[in-house]
């Protein structure tokens, strides 16, 4: 679809995934416009100039997180912003861009059925966060002809911010560095699909340039890792002198989930290449360097 000289716009470029994506695009010497809360994509009721001609628009704007999605208006605020974007893109004189939206592979599938989940598996938001992500998916599906929804599982890696209710790896690493106990919440046998940030960025770029891309693509490791296994790997990397504190599951925590990622391999030529052990090691090294 795209060639050298194509232009990209990353909305939500100050976030974990958005920042890594924008940096990767710039490192490939492609034109990339970054939009954040302080650099809005709408100026005086019109699209910012760079969005008037962008070939690909990445939507990573989200104030929704599992622990905060119950706050009144949180989900509708993000959906309204997306509606505004799609309204203004409809008015562009240049050809319509491809719009890529990152959704949640860990919370949108109906967990009454066992994992792994394919893109055609039944959906039912596991919590209000998952329901909000499904609403965003439906909006872009209804409004945008050339769109791709990437359902990413639990993304982790260097640069991930500590956010309440999200990012177990980042929380655990921060706790170790602060000499606080690692909090293991819920059943340690619960399994999740952890995917490294660089692999997610590669998936986004592969979808952006694909001639024939599916409308929905799972992005994950394709494997379920239990909290207990994740903890064991981390202790191997950090060392045995780690305090562990166990507590009950939170109300918004989903059951075991992991993704079938065969479609991404077949349609995009993509698969995650960073092992969990290597990803955790890189994350620990980066967190240690930033903390010192």
Short mmCIF file of C-alpha atoms in Angstrom, two decimals:
data_model
loop_
_atom_site.label_atom_id
_atom_site.label_comp_id
_atom_site.label_asym_id
_atom_site.label_seq_id
_atom_site.Cartn_x
_atom_site.Cartn_y
_atom_site.Cartn_z
CA UNK A 1 0.00 0.00 0.00
CA UNK A 2 2.69 2.49 1.00
CA UNK A 3 6.01 3.46 -0.46
CA UNK A 4 9.01 5.52 0.57
CA UNK A 5 7.68 9.01 1.11
CA UNK A 6 4.41 7.93 2.69
CA UNK A 7 3.39 9.94 5.74
CA UNK A 8 2.23 8.68 9.11
CA UNK A 9 0.35 10.31 11.97
CA UNK A 10 0.46 8.87 15.49
CA UNK A 11 -2.35 10.06 17.73
CA UNK A 12 -1.40 9.28 21.30
CA UNK A 13 2.33 9.62 20.67
CA UNK A 14 3.12 10.34 24.31
CA UNK A 15 1.87 6.92 25.39
CA UNK A 16 3.84 3.71 25.76
CA UNK A 17 2.95 2.14 22.42
CA UNK A 18 2.48 5.43 20.57
CA UNK A 19 5.88 6.77 21.57
CA UNK A 20 7.67 3.58 20.58
CA UNK A 21 5.79 3.49 17.27
CA UNK A 22 6.58 7.10 16.38
CA UNK A 23 10.25 6.57 17.18
CA UNK A 24 10.39 3.46 14.99
CA UNK A 25 8.80 5.30 12.07
CA UNK A 26 11.28 8.16 12.40
CA UNK A 27 14.19 5.72 12.62
CA UNK A 28 13.03 4.35 9.26
CA UNK A 29 13.30 7.93 7.95
CA UNK A 30 9.61 8.14 7.19
CA UNK A 31 7.55 11.25 7.79
CA UNK A 32 5.81 10.99 11.15
CA UNK A 33 3.61 13.55 12.86
CA UNK A 34 3.11 13.15 16.60
CA UNK A 35 -0.08 14.23 18.33
CA UNK A 36 -0.55 14.38 22.11
CA UNK A 37 -2.70 16.22 24.61
CA UNK A 38 -0.38 19.20 24.29
CA UNK A 39 -0.19 18.85 20.50
CA UNK A 40 -3.84 18.26 19.57
CA UNK A 41 -4.96 16.81 16.25
CA UNK A 42 -7.82 19.32 15.99
CA UNK A 43 -6.94 23.01 15.76
CA UNK A 44 -9.72 25.62 15.61
CA UNK A 45 -12.22 22.95 14.63
CA UNK A 46 -10.12 21.61 11.77
CA UNK A 47 -7.63 18.81 11.36
CA UNK A 48 -4.05 19.74 12.08
CA UNK A 49 -2.23 20.33 8.76
CA UNK A 50 -0.24 17.09 8.92
CA UNK A 51 -3.45 15.07 9.21
CA UNK A 52 -4.82 16.64 6.05
CA UNK A 53 -2.43 14.55 3.94
CA UNK A 54 -1.33 11.64 6.15
CA UNK A 55 -1.46 8.24 4.43
CA UNK A 56 -1.80 6.28 7.67
CA UNK A 57 -3.35 7.38 10.94
CA UNK A 58 -2.63 5.37 14.09
CA UNK A 59 -5.24 5.82 16.81
CA UNK A 60 -3.68 5.19 20.23
CA UNK A 61 -5.58 7.85 22.13
CA UNK A 62 -6.94 6.41 25.34
CA UNK A 63 -7.68 7.65 28.82
CA UNK A 64 -9.34 4.28 29.49
CA UNK A 65 -7.60 1.71 31.66
CA UNK A 66 -9.06 -1.30 33.47
CA UNK A 67 -8.97 0.43 36.85
CA UNK A 68 -10.36 3.77 35.63
CA UNK A 69 -12.90 2.79 32.98
CA UNK A 70 -15.67 2.92 35.59
CA UNK A 71 -15.22 6.66 36.05
CA UNK A 72 -18.23 8.47 34.54
CA UNK A 73 -17.55 9.78 31.05
CA UNK A 74 -14.12 8.18 30.63
CA UNK A 75 -15.09 5.86 27.78
CA UNK A 76 -17.47 8.30 26.09
CA UNK A 77 -14.76 10.98 26.09
CA UNK A 78 -12.44 8.80 24.02
CA UNK A 79 -15.23 7.71 21.69
CA UNK A 80 -16.25 11.32 21.11
CA UNK A 81 -12.65 12.21 20.21
CA UNK A 82 -12.56 9.37 17.70
CA UNK A 83 -15.89 10.48 16.22
CA UNK A 84 -14.47 13.97 15.76
CA UNK A 85 -11.43 12.58 13.99
CA UNK A 86 -13.50 10.43 11.64
CA UNK A 87 -15.87 13.32 10.89
CA UNK A 88 -12.98 15.56 9.89
CA UNK A 89 -11.23 12.84 7.90
CA UNK A 90 -14.42 12.49 5.86
CA UNK A 91 -14.00 16.12 4.79
CA UNK A 92 -10.42 15.76 3.57
CA UNK A 93 -9.77 16.65 -0.04
CA UNK A 94 -6.98 14.11 -0.38
CA UNK A 95 -7.66 10.33 -0.47
CA UNK A 96 -8.85 8.80 2.77
CA UNK A 97 -6.05 7.43 4.94
CA UNK A 98 -5.80 3.95 6.42
CA UNK A 99 -6.81 4.13 10.08
CA UNK A 100 -5.28 1.65 12.52
CA UNK A 101 -6.76 1.28 16.00
CA UNK A 102 -5.14 -0.62 18.87
CA UNK A 103 -7.69 -2.54 20.92
CA UNK A 104 -7.39 -5.01 23.78
CA UNK A 105 -6.82 -8.66 22.96
CA UNK A 106 -6.92 -9.51 26.64
CA UNK A 107 -10.37 -8.16 27.50
CA UNK A 108 -12.67 -8.24 24.45
CA UNK A 109 -13.22 -11.99 24.00
CA UNK A 110 -15.98 -14.03 25.62
CA UNK A 111 -14.15 -16.05 28.23
CA UNK A 112 -17.02 -18.53 28.56
CA UNK A 113 -15.15 -20.32 25.77
CA UNK A 114 -11.60 -21.53 26.44
CA UNK A 115 -8.54 -19.80 24.92
CA UNK A 116 -6.71 -19.35 22.65
CA UNK A 117 -8.97 -16.84 20.91
CA UNK A 118 -9.01 -16.21 17.17
CA UNK A 119 -10.27 -13.05 15.53
CA UNK A 120 -13.60 -14.81 14.85
CA UNK A 121 -14.09 -15.93 18.47
CA UNK A 122 -17.20 -14.46 20.16
CA UNK A 123 -16.62 -11.17 21.92
CA UNK A 124 -17.94 -9.94 25.23
CA UNK A 125 -16.04 -7.34 27.18
CA UNK A 126 -14.61 -9.04 30.26
CA UNK A 127 -14.93 -5.73 32.12
CA UNK A 128 -15.84 -2.14 31.38
CA UNK A 129 -12.46 -1.60 29.80
CA UNK A 130 -13.11 -4.41 27.31
CA UNK A 131 -16.60 -3.08 26.60
CA UNK A 132 -15.15 0.36 25.87
CA UNK A 133 -12.61 -1.16 23.47
CA UNK A 134 -15.37 -3.02 21.62
CA UNK A 135 -17.30 0.25 21.29
CA UNK A 136 -14.23 1.90 19.72
CA UNK A 137 -13.87 -1.05 17.34
CA UNK A 138 -17.51 -0.78 16.29
CA UNK A 139 -17.22 2.95 15.69
CA UNK A 140 -14.22 2.68 13.37
CA UNK A 141 -15.78 -0.31 11.59
CA UNK A 142 -18.95 1.66 10.85
CA UNK A 143 -17.27 4.88 9.85
CA UNK A 144 -14.02 4.02 8.10
CA UNK A 145 -13.71 1.86 4.98
CA UNK A 146 -9.94 1.32 5.17
CA UNK A 147 -9.35 0.41 8.78
CA UNK A 148 -7.53 -2.26 10.77
CA UNK A 149 -8.12 -3.12 14.42
CA UNK A 150 -5.15 -4.70 16.13
CA UNK A 151 -6.15 -6.54 19.29
CA UNK A 152 -2.95 -6.45 21.31
CA UNK A 153 -2.52 -8.61 24.38
CA UNK A 154 -0.54 -7.57 27.46
CA UNK A 155 2.15 -5.30 26.03
CA UNK A 156 5.27 -4.76 28.13
CA UNK A 157 8.80 -3.48 27.72
CA UNK A 158 11.19 -0.59 28.40
CA UNK A 159 9.52 2.76 28.88
CA UNK A 160 6.20 1.44 30.14
CA UNK A 161 4.74 3.82 32.69
CA UNK A 162 3.44 2.73 36.05
CA UNK A 163 -0.33 2.96 35.75
CA UNK A 164 -2.90 1.77 38.21
CA UNK A 165 -4.52 -1.48 37.10
CA UNK A 166 -2.30 -2.03 34.06
CA UNK A 167 1.15 -3.38 33.29
CA UNK A 168 2.08 -6.08 35.77
CA UNK A 169 5.69 -6.25 34.54
CA UNK A 170 6.23 -2.51 34.98
CA UNK A 171 4.66 -2.61 38.45
CA UNK A 172 6.79 -5.52 39.58
CA UNK A 173 10.04 -4.02 38.30
CA UNK A 174 9.26 -0.69 39.94
CA UNK A 175 8.51 -2.43 43.24
CA UNK A 176 11.86 -4.25 43.19
CA UNK A 177 13.76 -1.06 42.45
CA UNK A 178 11.99 0.71 45.31
CA UNK A 179 12.75 -2.22 47.59
CA UNK A 180 9.05 -2.92 48.02
CA UNK A 181 7.31 -6.32 47.82
CA UNK A 182 6.09 -7.63 44.48
CA UNK A 183 2.32 -7.86 44.71
CA UNK A 184 0.86 -10.98 43.10
CA UNK A 185 -2.87 -10.35 42.74
CA UNK A 186 -5.26 -13.25 42.36
CA UNK A 187 -4.69 -16.85 41.38
CA UNK A 188 -1.04 -17.38 40.29
CA UNK A 189 -2.22 -20.00 37.78
CA UNK A 190 -4.16 -17.39 35.77
CA UNK A 191 -2.58 -17.16 32.32
CA UNK A 192 -2.00 -14.11 30.15
CA UNK A 193 -0.43 -13.47 26.76
CA UNK A 194 2.58 -11.14 27.15
CA UNK A 195 3.99 -9.48 24.04
CA UNK A 196 7.08 -7.27 23.85
CA UNK A 197 6.74 -3.65 22.73
CA UNK A 198 9.10 -3.94 19.74
CA UNK A 199 7.06 -6.85 18.39
CA UNK A 200 3.85 -4.83 18.70
CA UNK A 201 5.42 -1.93 16.82
CA UNK A 202 6.51 -4.31 14.05
CA UNK A 203 2.93 -5.61 13.81
CA UNK A 204 1.53 -2.09 13.51
CA UNK A 205 3.97 -1.21 10.75
CA UNK A 206 3.31 -4.47 8.92
CA UNK A 207 -0.44 -3.75 8.99
CA UNK A 208 0.13 -0.18 7.82
CA UNK A 209 1.87 -1.26 4.62
CA UNK A 210 -0.06 -4.45 3.83
CA UNK A 211 -1.90 -4.41 0.49
CA UNK A 212 -4.63 -6.76 1.70
CA UNK A 213 -4.93 -6.65 5.46
CA UNK A 214 -7.67 -8.22 7.60
CA UNK A 215 -9.97 -5.84 9.42
CA UNK A 216 -9.15 -7.43 12.78
CA UNK A 217 -5.78 -8.94 13.71
CA UNK A 218 -4.64 -10.45 17.01
CA UNK A 219 -1.21 -9.32 18.20
CA UNK A 220 0.33 -11.43 20.94
CA UNK A 221 2.88 -14.10 21.68
CA UNK A 222 0.35 -16.85 21.05
CA UNK A 223 1.17 -18.44 24.41
CA UNK A 224 -0.42 -18.28 27.84
CA UNK A 225 1.98 -17.61 30.73
CA UNK A 226 0.77 -17.92 34.30
CA UNK A 227 1.49 -15.23 36.88
CA UNK A 228 3.52 -17.82 38.75
CA UNK A 229 5.64 -18.57 35.69
CA UNK A 230 6.10 -14.86 35.04
CA UNK A 231 7.24 -14.34 38.61
CA UNK A 232 9.69 -17.27 38.41
CA UNK A 233 11.26 -15.83 35.25
CA UNK A 234 11.61 -12.41 36.83
CA UNK A 235 13.25 -13.83 39.95
CA UNK A 236 15.74 -15.72 37.77
CA UNK A 237 16.71 -12.43 36.12
CA UNK A 238 16.71 -10.16 39.18
CA UNK A 239 17.88 -12.59 41.84
CA UNK A 240 16.26 -14.48 44.71
CA UNK A 241 16.16 -11.64 47.23
CA UNK A 242 12.67 -10.51 46.24
CA UNK A 243 9.82 -10.06 48.70
CA UNK A 244 6.45 -11.30 47.48
CA UNK A 245 3.07 -10.19 48.76
CA UNK A 246 -0.08 -12.01 47.67
CA UNK A 247 -3.54 -10.46 47.53
CA UNK A 248 -6.99 -11.31 46.08
CA UNK A 249 -7.89 -10.64 42.45
CA UNK A 250 -9.32 -7.26 41.55
CA UNK A 251 -12.91 -6.94 40.34
CA UNK A 252 -11.84 -5.94 36.83
CA UNK A 253 -9.32 -8.77 36.33
CA UNK A 254 -10.21 -11.11 33.48
CA UNK A 255 -9.90 -14.92 33.55
CA UNK A 256 -7.10 -16.69 31.68
CA UNK A 257 -6.73 -15.36 28.14
CA UNK A 258 -4.27 -15.77 25.31
CA UNK A 259 -4.45 -15.28 21.58
CA UNK A 260 -4.23 -17.32 18.42
CA UNK A 261 -1.93 -15.24 16.20
CA UNK A 262 -1.89 -17.37 13.05
CA UNK A 263 -3.77 -14.74 11.03
CA UNK A 264 -1.07 -12.14 11.69
CA UNK A 265 1.55 -14.57 10.42
CA UNK A 266 -0.44 -15.53 7.32
CA UNK A 267 -1.76 -12.09 6.36
CA UNK A 268 1.00 -9.77 7.57
CA UNK A 269 4.05 -12.03 7.66
CA UNK A 270 4.39 -11.12 11.34
CA UNK A 271 5.05 -13.03 14.50
CA UNK A 272 6.47 -12.10 17.87
CA UNK A 273 10.19 -12.85 17.94
CA UNK A 274 11.19 -11.68 21.43
CA UNK A 275 11.02 -14.42 24.04
CA UNK A 276 9.46 -13.55 27.38
CA UNK A 277 12.76 -14.17 29.14
CA UNK A 278 14.63 -11.84 26.79
CA UNK A 279 11.91 -9.19 26.97
CA UNK A 280 11.92 -9.25 30.75
CA UNK A 281 15.71 -9.01 30.80
CA UNK A 282 15.67 -5.95 28.54
CA UNK A 283 12.89 -4.39 30.61
CA UNK A 284 14.85 -4.93 33.84
CA UNK A 285 18.02 -3.46 32.37
CA UNK A 286 16.19 -0.39 31.11
CA UNK A 287 14.29 0.12 34.37
CA UNK A 288 17.47 -0.24 36.41
CA UNK A 289 19.32 2.28 34.25
CA UNK A 290 16.46 4.78 34.45
CA UNK A 291 16.14 4.38 38.22
CA UNK A 292 19.82 4.90 38.98
#
